Amino acid sequence: MYDYDVIILGGGLAYVGAELLQKAGLKTAIVEREQAHLGGVCLHEGCIPTKLYLFEARKLFELKNSPLISVKDLSLNLKNLKEKKQRLTKTLRDQIEKLLKGVDFIYGYGELVEPHVVEVEGRRISGKYIILNTGKSYPQKPNGNDLLELEELPGSIKLAGDDPILLEFACMYALMGVSVEAYFEEKSLEFMHPSIKTRLLKSLKDLGVLFKTMPDTPPEAVYWLKKRVPNSQCIRIDLARDEKGHILVDRSYETSLKDHYAVGDINGIVELAHASRLQSFSVAQKLTKGQGFFTPPYKIPYVLYTQPLSYAKVGLTRKELEEKKVEFSERSISLRAFAVGSIYHTEEGMAFLYFDKKGFLLGGELLSRDAGEIISLLTTSLFSELNLDMLSRLCLPHPTLAESLFLRLL
């Protein structure tokens, strides 16, 4: 007899699966290190706070650089922004607890100590099903988490690492008027179309970001933004893992041990918050309805939220198609050719769409203002298996950035 039907180890975005489990009548518990961190990295150090900072910084930049608006003594109060972040994360954290009424929250450091058994600071609880959602962490301090705790803008900062997320922090502080040195290897962006990569880096250099190579990183006074590593030290049973410590799973997200699942960053399939949410929903469907689903990694969109232009991709990129030796055609779009490019100050934006020999969409990538919003349309098109003929018939609102991708397909 188990204490719970399902125990979720880690309080990140897998909580969306907990809602479905609870509604289906399964007794469910979420184990999270501390109440103040419910919602995980996404809510507290990742997606939510970084985008809040980025879009506030973009507002400041656009007001300062508008040729039509004159503003004097414009500045950003970093302490006030941090306080807004704290209010926002608390509000969202409280909403999670309200949403999951009926789910038991157990706060404290949890470890999977034997099959079906989680120990939380000396207390043992058992579950018929275990869902591991322990995420990943920066391997070195100080890091991006510390950048979000600053209360005064420094005169300058030094960033070093191999994670493209470094570019978000670089433009964030550059937009705020801080002098930024970025010790970053451009090969970390090899997945991008060469033209996009060149233009993205130029846009950051135009903001004043000074790029240097990682071997030149000074020994101190640096914020490290290296790729995160799996939080797998709390998993103390024998599960199949890769060389980096990710927990290996099958297409049902089940580990090498029956009834034990791993979702999100810890399985290393796609290290994105929305992928974690989708995977937890799939596992919840399997446990409640008998069958989940698997979403191939290439169908999950990726966004790098640099400002004022951001990058997004979904499906296969040009580099991946060439590596796989897939026959494809490429359609390029320059946003400079459209009025909306000038309206939204996106003249430097561009997009590349890839199609197979029958005209079906294989993937796309773009550099644009609000690329994350535009990529959603391409994601839907990819899932719907639309071809060139169908895409060219789409009637989208005018003038918008999204429509620009489809106006040159005929």
PDB file of N, CA and C in Angstrom, residues 156-240:
ATOM      1  N   SER A 156      29.743  48.612 -15.136  1.00  0.00           N
ATOM      2  CA  SER A 156      30.114  47.610 -16.130  1.00  0.00           C
ATOM      3  C   SER A 156      29.956  46.219 -15.535  1.00  0.00           C
ATOM      4  N   ILE A 157      29.787  45.231 -16.397  1.00  0.00           N
ATOM      5  CA  ILE A 157      29.736  43.841 -15.953  1.00  0.00           C
ATOM      6  C   ILE A 157      30.482  42.979 -16.962  1.00  0.00           C
ATOM      7  N   LYS A 158      30.975  41.843 -16.478  1.00  0.00           N
ATOM      8  CA  LYS A 158      31.632  40.856 -17.320  1.00  0.00           C
ATOM      9  C   LYS A 158      30.841  39.557 -17.230  1.00  0.00           C
ATOM     10  N   LEU A 159      30.491  39.003 -18.391  1.00  0.00           N
ATOM     11  CA  LEU A 159      29.746  37.756 -18.475  1.00  0.00           C
ATOM     12  C   LEU A 159      30.599  36.731 -19.216  1.00  0.00           C
ATOM     13  N   ALA A 160      30.565  35.478 -18.773  1.00  0.00           N
ATOM     14  CA  ALA A 160      31.341  34.436 -19.445  1.00  0.00           C
ATOM     15  C   ALA A 160      30.556  33.131 -19.438  1.00  0.00           C
ATOM     16  N   GLY A 161      30.624  32.413 -20.555  1.00  0.00           N
ATOM     17  CA  GLY A 161      29.948  31.124 -20.599  1.00  0.00           C
ATOM     18  C   GLY A 161      29.688  30.656 -22.012  1.00  0.00           C
ATOM     19  N   ASP A 162      29.134  29.435 -22.105  1.00  0.00           N
ATOM     20  CA  ASP A 162      28.849  28.834 -23.406  1.00  0.00           C
ATOM     21  C   ASP A 162      27.366  28.688 -23.670  1.00  0.00           C
ATOM     22  N   ASP A 163      26.534  29.217 -22.772  1.00  0.00           N
ATOM     23  CA  ASP A 163      25.091  29.124 -22.940  1.00  0.00           C
ATOM     24  C   ASP A 163      24.594  30.343 -23.712  1.00  0.00           C
ATOM     25  N   PRO A 164      23.841  30.156 -24.803  1.00  0.00           N
ATOM     26  CA  PRO A 164      23.308  31.310 -25.540  1.00  0.00           C
ATOM     27  C   PRO A 164      22.492  32.260 -24.675  1.00  0.00           C
ATOM     28  N   ILE A 165      21.984  31.775 -23.536  1.00  0.00           N
ATOM     29  CA  ILE A 165      21.229  32.651 -22.637  1.00  0.00           C
ATOM     30  C   ILE A 165      22.086  33.831 -22.185  1.00  0.00           C
ATOM     31  N   LEU A 166      23.398  33.677 -22.254  1.00  0.00           N
ATOM     32  CA  LEU A 166      24.305  34.782 -21.931  1.00  0.00           C
ATOM     33  C   LEU A 166      23.955  36.018 -22.757  1.00  0.00           C
ATOM     34  N   LEU A 167      23.547  35.820 -23.994  1.00  0.00           N
ATOM     35  CA  LEU A 167      23.234  36.949 -24.871  1.00  0.00           C
ATOM     36  C   LEU A 167      22.011  37.719 -24.383  1.00  0.00           C
ATOM     37  N   GLU A 168      21.075  37.017 -23.749  1.00  0.00           N
ATOM     38  CA  GLU A 168      19.924  37.713 -23.175  1.00  0.00           C
ATOM     39  C   GLU A 168      20.372  38.648 -22.053  1.00  0.00           C
ATOM     40  N   PHE A 169      21.235  38.155 -21.179  1.00  0.00           N
ATOM     41  CA  PHE A 169      21.730  38.998 -20.088  1.00  0.00           C
ATOM     42  C   PHE A 169      22.603  40.127 -20.622  1.00  0.00           C
ATOM     43  N   ALA A 170      23.369  39.833 -21.670  1.00  0.00           N
ATOM     44  CA  ALA A 170      24.232  40.869 -22.241  1.00  0.00           C
ATOM     45  C   ALA A 170      23.406  42.030 -22.777  1.00  0.00           C
ATOM     46  N   CYS A 171      22.387  41.723 -23.571  1.00  0.00           N
ATOM     47  CA  CYS A 171      21.582  42.824 -24.132  1.00  0.00           C
ATOM     48  C   CYS A 171      20.721  43.459 -23.051  1.00  0.00           C
ATOM     49  N   MET A 172      20.285  42.684 -22.069  1.00  0.00           N
ATOM     50  CA  MET A 172      19.482  43.225 -20.976  1.00  0.00           C
ATOM     51  C   MET A 172      20.199  44.384 -20.299  1.00  0.00           C
ATOM     52  N   TYR A 173      21.441  44.145 -19.905  1.00  0.00           N
ATOM     53  CA  TYR A 173      22.181  45.184 -19.183  1.00  0.00           C
ATOM     54  C   TYR A 173      22.721  46.256 -20.124  1.00  0.00           C
ATOM     55  N   ALA A 174      23.020  45.884 -21.355  1.00  0.00           N
ATOM     56  CA  ALA A 174      23.442  46.905 -22.325  1.00  0.00           C
ATOM     57  C   ALA A 174      22.309  47.891 -22.585  1.00  0.00           C
ATOM     58  N   LEU A 175      21.085  47.395 -22.700  1.00  0.00           N
ATOM     59  CA  LEU A 175      19.926  48.259 -22.916  1.00  0.00           C
ATOM     60  C   LEU A 175      19.689  49.193 -21.728  1.00  0.00           C
ATOM     61  N   MET A 176      20.120  48.747 -20.555  1.00  0.00           N
ATOM     62  CA  MET A 176      19.980  49.574 -19.352  1.00  0.00           C
ATOM     63  C   MET A 176      21.092  50.594 -19.225  1.00  0.00           C
ATOM     64  N   GLY A 177      22.051  50.574 -20.149  1.00  0.00           N
ATOM     65  CA  GLY A 177      23.128  51.549 -20.124  1.00  0.00           C
ATOM     66  C   GLY A 177      24.401  51.070 -19.475  1.00  0.00           C
ATOM     67  N   VAL A 178      24.487  49.777 -19.179  1.00  0.00           N
ATOM     68  CA  VAL A 178      25.674  49.211 -18.538  1.00  0.00           C
ATOM     69  C   VAL A 178      26.670  48.782 -19.611  1.00  0.00           C
ATOM     70  N   SER A 179      27.952  49.004 -19.363  1.00  0.00           N
ATOM     71  CA  SER A 179      29.003  48.533 -20.259  1.00  0.00           C
ATOM     72  C   SER A 179      29.184  47.026 -20.045  1.00  0.00           C
ATOM     73  N   VAL A 180      29.049  46.238 -21.132  1.00  0.00           N
ATOM     74  CA  VAL A 180      29.053  44.779 -21.017  1.00  0.00           C
ATOM     75  C   VAL A 180      30.203  44.173 -21.811  1.00  0.00           C
ATOM     76  N   GLU A 181      30.988  43.325 -21.136  1.00  0.00           N
ATOM     77  CA  GLU A 181      31.987  42.495 -21.802  1.00  0.00           C
ATOM     78  C   GLU A 181      31.478  41.061 -21.772  1.00  0.00           C
ATOM     79  N   ALA A 182      31.407  40.425 -22.936  1.00  0.00           N
ATOM     80  CA  ALA A 182      30.883  39.061 -23.036  1.00  0.00           C
ATOM     81  C   ALA A 182      31.980  38.116 -23.524  1.00  0.00           C
ATOM     82  N   TYR A 183      32.394  37.213 -22.657  1.00  0.00           N
ATOM     83  CA  TYR A 183      33.391  36.197 -23.002  1.00  0.00           C
ATOM     84  C   TYR A 183      32.613  34.951 -23.449  1.00  0.00           C
ATOM     85  N   PHE A 184      32.440  34.843 -24.748  1.00  0.00           N
ATOM     86  CA  PHE A 184      31.455  33.914 -25.302  1.00  0.00           C
ATOM     87  C   PHE A 184      31.994  33.312 -26.593  1.00  0.00           C
ATOM     88  N   GLU A 185      31.760  32.022 -26.773  1.00  0.00           N
ATOM     89  CA  GLU A 185      32.209  31.349 -27.980  1.00  0.00           C
ATOM     90  C   GLU A 185      31.089  31.350 -29.019  1.00  0.00           C
ATOM     91  N   GLU A 186      31.345  31.955 -30.159  1.00  0.00           N
ATOM     92  CA  GLU A 186      30.321  32.053 -31.201  1.00  0.00           C
ATOM     93  C   GLU A 186      29.891  30.682 -31.720  1.00  0.00           C
ATOM     94  N   LYS A 187      30.704  29.669 -31.515  1.00  0.00           N
ATOM     95  CA  LYS A 187      30.335  28.332 -31.994  1.00  0.00           C
ATOM     96  C   LYS A 187      29.106  27.806 -31.252  1.00  0.00           C
ATOM     97  N   SER A 188      28.770  28.422 -30.120  1.00  0.00           N
ATOM     98  CA  SER A 188      27.550  28.042 -29.405  1.00  0.00           C
ATOM     99  C   SER A 188      26.296  28.401 -30.192  1.00  0.00           C
ATOM    100  N   LEU A 189      26.461  29.199 -31.258  1.00  0.00           N
ATOM    101  CA  LEU A 189      25.326  29.616 -32.084  1.00  0.00           C
ATOM    102  C   LEU A 189      25.351  28.937 -33.446  1.00  0.00           C
ATOM    103  N   GLU A 190      26.085  27.836 -33.569  1.00  0.00           N
ATOM    104  CA  GLU A 190      26.230  27.180 -34.863  1.00  0.00           C
ATOM    105  C   GLU A 190      24.912  26.640 -35.404  1.00  0.00           C
ATOM    106  N   PHE A 191      23.904  26.475 -34.529  1.00  0.00           N
ATOM    107  CA  PHE A 191      22.617  25.954 -34.984  1.00  0.00           C
ATOM    108  C   PHE A 191      21.858  26.983 -35.824  1.00  0.00           C
ATOM    109  N   MET A 192      22.239  28.249 -35.762  1.00  0.00           N
ATOM    110  CA  MET A 192      21.548  29.310 -36.484  1.00  0.00           C
ATOM    111  C   MET A 192      21.975  29.371 -37.947  1.00  0.00           C
ATOM    112  N   HIS A 193      21.085  29.889 -38.782  1.00  0.00           N
ATOM    113  CA  HIS A 193      21.448  30.213 -40.154  1.00  0.00           C
ATOM    114  C   HIS A 193      22.591  31.228 -40.101  1.00  0.00           C
ATOM    115  N   PRO A 194      23.623  31.061 -40.909  1.00  0.00           N
ATOM    116  CA  PRO A 194      24.783  31.970 -40.837  1.00  0.00           C
ATOM    117  C   PRO A 194      24.420  33.443 -40.946  1.00  0.00           C
ATOM    118  N   SER A 195      23.477  33.786 -41.806  1.00  0.00           N
ATOM    119  CA  SER A 195      23.094  35.190 -41.967  1.00  0.00           C
ATOM    120  C   SER A 195      22.431  35.737 -40.715  1.00  0.00           C
ATOM    121  N   ILE A 196      21.617  34.904 -40.075  1.00  0.00           N
ATOM    122  CA  ILE A 196      20.955  35.327 -38.837  1.00  0.00           C
ATOM    123  C   ILE A 196      21.982  35.493 -37.723  1.00  0.00           C
ATOM    124  N   LYS A 197      22.877  34.527 -37.614  1.00  0.00           N
ATOM    125  CA  LYS A 197      23.909  34.588 -36.575  1.00  0.00           C
ATOM    126  C   LYS A 197      24.735  35.869 -36.704  1.00  0.00           C
ATOM    127  N   THR A 198      25.150  36.195 -37.914  1.00  0.00           N
ATOM    128  CA  THR A 198      25.955  37.395 -38.150  1.00  0.00           C
ATOM    129  C   THR A 198      25.183  38.656 -37.767  1.00  0.00           C
ATOM    130  N   ARG A 199      23.917  38.712 -38.167  1.00  0.00           N
ATOM    131  CA  ARG A 199      23.138  39.915 -37.897  1.00  0.00           C
ATOM    132  C   ARG A 199      22.777  40.043 -36.420  1.00  0.00           C
ATOM    133  N   LEU A 200      22.523  38.928 -35.755  1.00  0.00           N
ATOM    134  CA  LEU A 200      22.225  38.963 -34.322  1.00  0.00           C
ATOM    135  C   LEU A 200      23.421  39.495 -33.540  1.00  0.00           C
ATOM    136  N   LEU A 201      24.596  38.963 -33.826  1.00  0.00           N
ATOM    137  CA  LEU A 201      25.788  39.420 -33.104  1.00  0.00           C
ATOM    138  C   LEU A 201      26.088  40.886 -33.412  1.00  0.00           C
ATOM    139  N   LYS A 202      25.850  41.301 -34.653  1.00  0.00           N
ATOM    140  CA  LYS A 202      26.054  42.710 -34.996  1.00  0.00           C
ATOM    141  C   LYS A 202      25.101  43.607 -34.206  1.00  0.00           C
ATOM    142  N   SER A 203      23.850  43.166 -34.048  1.00  0.00           N
ATOM    143  CA  SER A 203      22.885  43.983 -33.300  1.00  0.00           C
ATOM    144  C   SER A 203      23.319  44.157 -31.853  1.00  0.00           C
ATOM    145  N   LEU A 204      23.932  43.116 -31.278  1.00  0.00           N
ATOM    146  CA  LEU A 204      24.413  43.207 -29.895  1.00  0.00           C
ATOM    147  C   LEU A 204      25.656  44.093 -29.809  1.00  0.00           C
ATOM    148  N   LYS A 205      26.516  43.980 -30.789  1.00  0.00           N
ATOM    149  CA  LYS A 205      27.696  44.850 -30.820  1.00  0.00           C
ATOM    150  C   LYS A 205      27.281  46.308 -30.978  1.00  0.00           C
ATOM    151  N   ASP A 206      26.212  46.550 -31.752  1.00  0.00           N
ATOM    152  CA  ASP A 206      25.708  47.910 -31.924  1.00  0.00           C
ATOM    153  C   ASP A 206      25.168  48.486 -30.614  1.00  0.00           C
ATOM    154  N   LEU A 207      24.754  47.596 -29.706  1.00  0.00           N
ATOM    155  CA  LEU A 207      24.310  48.055 -28.386  1.00  0.00           C
ATOM    156  C   LEU A 207      25.486  48.396 -27.476  1.00  0.00           C
ATOM    157  N   GLY A 208      26.680  48.017 -27.915  1.00  0.00           N
ATOM    158  CA  GLY A 208      27.867  48.288 -27.118  1.00  0.00           C
ATOM    159  C   GLY A 208      28.463  47.074 -26.441  1.00  0.00           C
ATOM    160  N   VAL A 209      27.881  45.889 -26.682  1.00  0.00           N
ATOM    161  CA  VAL A 209      28.430  44.665 -26.082  1.00  0.00           C
ATOM    162  C   VAL A 209      29.775  44.358 -26.728  1.00  0.00           C
ATOM    163  N   LEU A 210      30.790  44.197 -25.903  1.00  0.00           N
ATOM    164  CA  LEU A 210      32.138  43.895 -26.377  1.00  0.00           C
ATOM    165  C   LEU A 210      32.383  42.398 -26.244  1.00  0.00           C
ATOM    166  N   PHE A 211      32.534  41.710 -27.363  1.00  0.00           N
ATOM    167  CA  PHE A 211      32.719  40.262 -27.357  1.00  0.00           C
ATOM    168  C   PHE A 211      34.193  39.892 -27.312  1.00  0.00           C
ATOM    169  N   LYS A 212      34.487  38.911 -26.458  1.00  0.00           N
ATOM    170  CA  LYS A 212      35.819  38.336 -26.370  1.00  0.00           C
ATOM    171  C   LYS A 212      35.673  36.830 -26.250  1.00  0.00           C
ATOM    172  N   THR A 213      36.760  36.097 -26.445  1.00  0.00           N
ATOM    173  CA  THR A 213      36.681  34.638 -26.372  1.00  0.00           C
ATOM    174  C   THR A 213      36.796  34.157 -24.933  1.00  0.00           C
ATOM    175  N   MET A 214      36.243  32.987 -24.659  1.00  0.00           N
ATOM    176  CA  MET A 214      36.250  32.456 -23.291  1.00  0.00           C
ATOM    177  C   MET A 214      37.641  32.257 -22.711  1.00  0.00           C
ATOM    178  N   PRO A 215      38.640  31.842 -23.511  1.00  0.00           N
ATOM    179  CA  PRO A 215      39.986  31.702 -22.931  1.00  0.00           C
ATOM    180  C   PRO A 215      40.535  33.004 -22.352  1.00  0.00           C
ATOM    181  N   ASP A 216      39.973  34.135 -22.783  1.00  0.00           N
ATOM    182  CA  ASP A 216      40.441  35.422 -22.278  1.00  0.00           C
ATOM    183  C   ASP A 216      39.708  35.871 -21.018  1.00  0.00           C
ATOM    184  N   THR A 217      38.841  35.017 -20.486  1.00  0.00           N
ATOM    185  CA  THR A 217      38.044  35.392 -19.318  1.00  0.00           C
ATOM    186  C   THR A 217      38.951  35.710 -18.127  1.00  0.00           C
ATOM    187  N   PRO A 218      38.751  36.865 -17.485  1.00  0.00           N
ATOM    188  CA  PRO A 218      39.560  37.194 -16.306  1.00  0.00           C
ATOM    189  C   PRO A 218      39.229  36.263 -15.141  1.00  0.00           C
ATOM    190  N   PRO A 219      40.133  36.141 -14.170  1.00  0.00           N
ATOM    191  CA  PRO A 219      39.946  35.167 -13.091  1.00  0.00           C
ATOM    192  C   PRO A 219      38.899  35.558 -12.059  1.00  0.00           C
ATOM    193  N   GLU A 220      38.453  36.793 -12.059  1.00  0.00           N
ATOM    194  CA  GLU A 220      37.488  37.205 -11.021  1.00  0.00           C
ATOM    195  C   GLU A 220      36.568  38.291 -11.556  1.00  0.00           C
ATOM    196  N   ALA A 221      35.564  38.643 -10.725  1.00  0.00           N
ATOM    197  CA  ALA A 221      34.576  39.676 -11.068  1.00  0.00           C
ATOM    198  C   ALA A 221      33.828  39.343 -12.354  1.00  0.00           C
ATOM    199  N   VAL A 222      33.451  38.046 -12.490  1.00  0.00           N
ATOM    200  CA  VAL A 222      32.753  37.581 -13.687  1.00  0.00           C
ATOM    201  C   VAL A 222      31.478  36.843 -13.277  1.00  0.00           C
ATOM    202  N   TYR A 223      30.410  37.083 -14.020  1.00  0.00           N
ATOM    203  CA  TYR A 223      29.182  36.308 -13.847  1.00  0.00           C
ATOM    204  C   TYR A 223      29.203  35.174 -14.868  1.00  0.00           C
ATOM    205  N   TRP A 224      29.072  33.939 -14.372  1.00  0.00           N
ATOM    206  CA  TRP A 224      29.201  32.767 -15.229  1.00  0.00           C
ATOM    207  C   TRP A 224      27.844  32.306 -15.734  1.00  0.00           C
ATOM    208  N   LEU A 225      27.755  32.127 -17.049  1.00  0.00           N
ATOM    209  CA  LEU A 225      26.529  31.648 -17.673  1.00  0.00           C
ATOM    210  C   LEU A 225      26.850  30.433 -18.531  1.00  0.00           C
ATOM    211  N   LYS A 226      27.317  29.410 -17.830  1.00  0.00           N
ATOM    212  CA  LYS A 226      27.598  28.140 -18.495  1.00  0.00           C
ATOM    213  C   LYS A 226      26.303  27.327 -18.573  1.00  0.00           C
ATOM    214  N   LYS A 227      26.280  26.385 -19.512  1.00  0.00           N
ATOM    215  CA  LYS A 227      25.098  25.545 -19.654  1.00  0.00           C
ATOM    216  C   LYS A 227      24.811  24.814 -18.351  1.00  0.00           C
ATOM    217  N   ARG A 228      23.556  24.759 -17.997  1.00  0.00           N
ATOM    218  CA  ARG A 228      23.158  24.151 -16.728  1.00  0.00           C
ATOM    219  C   ARG A 228      23.432  22.640 -16.725  1.00  0.00           C
ATOM    220  N   VAL A 229      23.577  22.101 -15.529  1.00  0.00           N
ATOM    221  CA  VAL A 229      23.830  20.666 -15.366  1.00  0.00           C
ATOM    222  C   VAL A 229      22.672  20.039 -14.593  1.00  0.00           C
ATOM    223  N   PRO A 230      22.406  18.737 -14.828  1.00  0.00           N
ATOM    224  CA  PRO A 230      21.245  18.083 -14.209  1.00  0.00           C
ATOM    225  C   PRO A 230      21.324  18.043 -12.685  1.00  0.00           C
ATOM    226  N   ASN A 231      20.187  18.278 -12.054  1.00  0.00           N
ATOM    227  CA  ASN A 231      20.072  18.116 -10.599  1.00  0.00           C
ATOM    228  C   ASN A 231      19.730  16.649 -10.320  1.00  0.00           C
ATOM    229  N   SER A 232      20.700  15.789 -10.487  1.00  0.00           N
ATOM    230  CA  SER A 232      20.449  14.351 -10.353  1.00  0.00           C
ATOM    231  C   SER A 232      21.063  13.761  -9.089  1.00  0.00           C
ATOM    232  N   GLN A 233      21.712  14.593  -8.278  1.00  0.00           N
ATOM    233  CA  GLN A 233      22.333  14.070  -7.056  1.00  0.00           C
ATOM    234  C   GLN A 233      21.284  13.600  -6.051  1.00  0.00           C
ATOM    235  N   CYS A 234      20.043  14.084  -6.198  1.00  0.00           N
ATOM    236  CA  CYS A 234      18.974  13.689  -5.288  1.00  0.00           C
ATOM    237  C   CYS A 234      18.296  12.391  -5.733  1.00  0.00           C
ATOM    238  N   ILE A 235      18.756  11.822  -6.828  1.00  0.00           N
ATOM    239  CA  ILE A 235      18.207  10.552  -7.326  1.00  0.00           C
ATOM    240  C   ILE A 235      19.206   9.462  -6.987  1.00  0.00           C
ATOM    241  N   ARG A 236      18.944   8.771  -5.900  1.00  0.00           N
ATOM    242  CA  ARG A 236      19.952   7.874  -5.326  1.00  0.00           C
ATOM    243  C   ARG A 236      19.705   6.406  -5.645  1.00  0.00           C
ATOM    244  N   ILE A 237      18.924   6.148  -6.687  1.00  0.00           N
ATOM    245  CA  ILE A 237      18.730   4.770  -7.114  1.00  0.00           C
ATOM    246  C   ILE A 237      19.351   4.601  -8.499  1.00  0.00           C
ATOM    247  N   ASP A 238      19.476   3.370  -8.917  1.00  0.00           N
ATOM    248  CA  ASP A 238      20.150   3.073 -10.179  1.00  0.00           C
ATOM    249  C   ASP A 238      19.184   3.246 -11.340  1.00  0.00           C
ATOM    250  N   LEU A 239      19.315   4.350 -12.052  1.00  0.00           N
ATOM    251  CA  LEU A 239      18.543   4.597 -13.260  1.00  0.00           C
ATOM    252  C   LEU A 239      19.514   4.854 -14.408  1.00  0.00           C
ATOM    253  N   ALA A 240      19.152   4.457 -15.597  1.00  0.00           N
ATOM    254  CA  ALA A 240      20.013   4.687 -16.757  1.00  0.00           C
ATOM    255  C   ALA A 240      20.199   6.181 -16.982  1.00  0.00           C
TER     256      ALA A 240
END
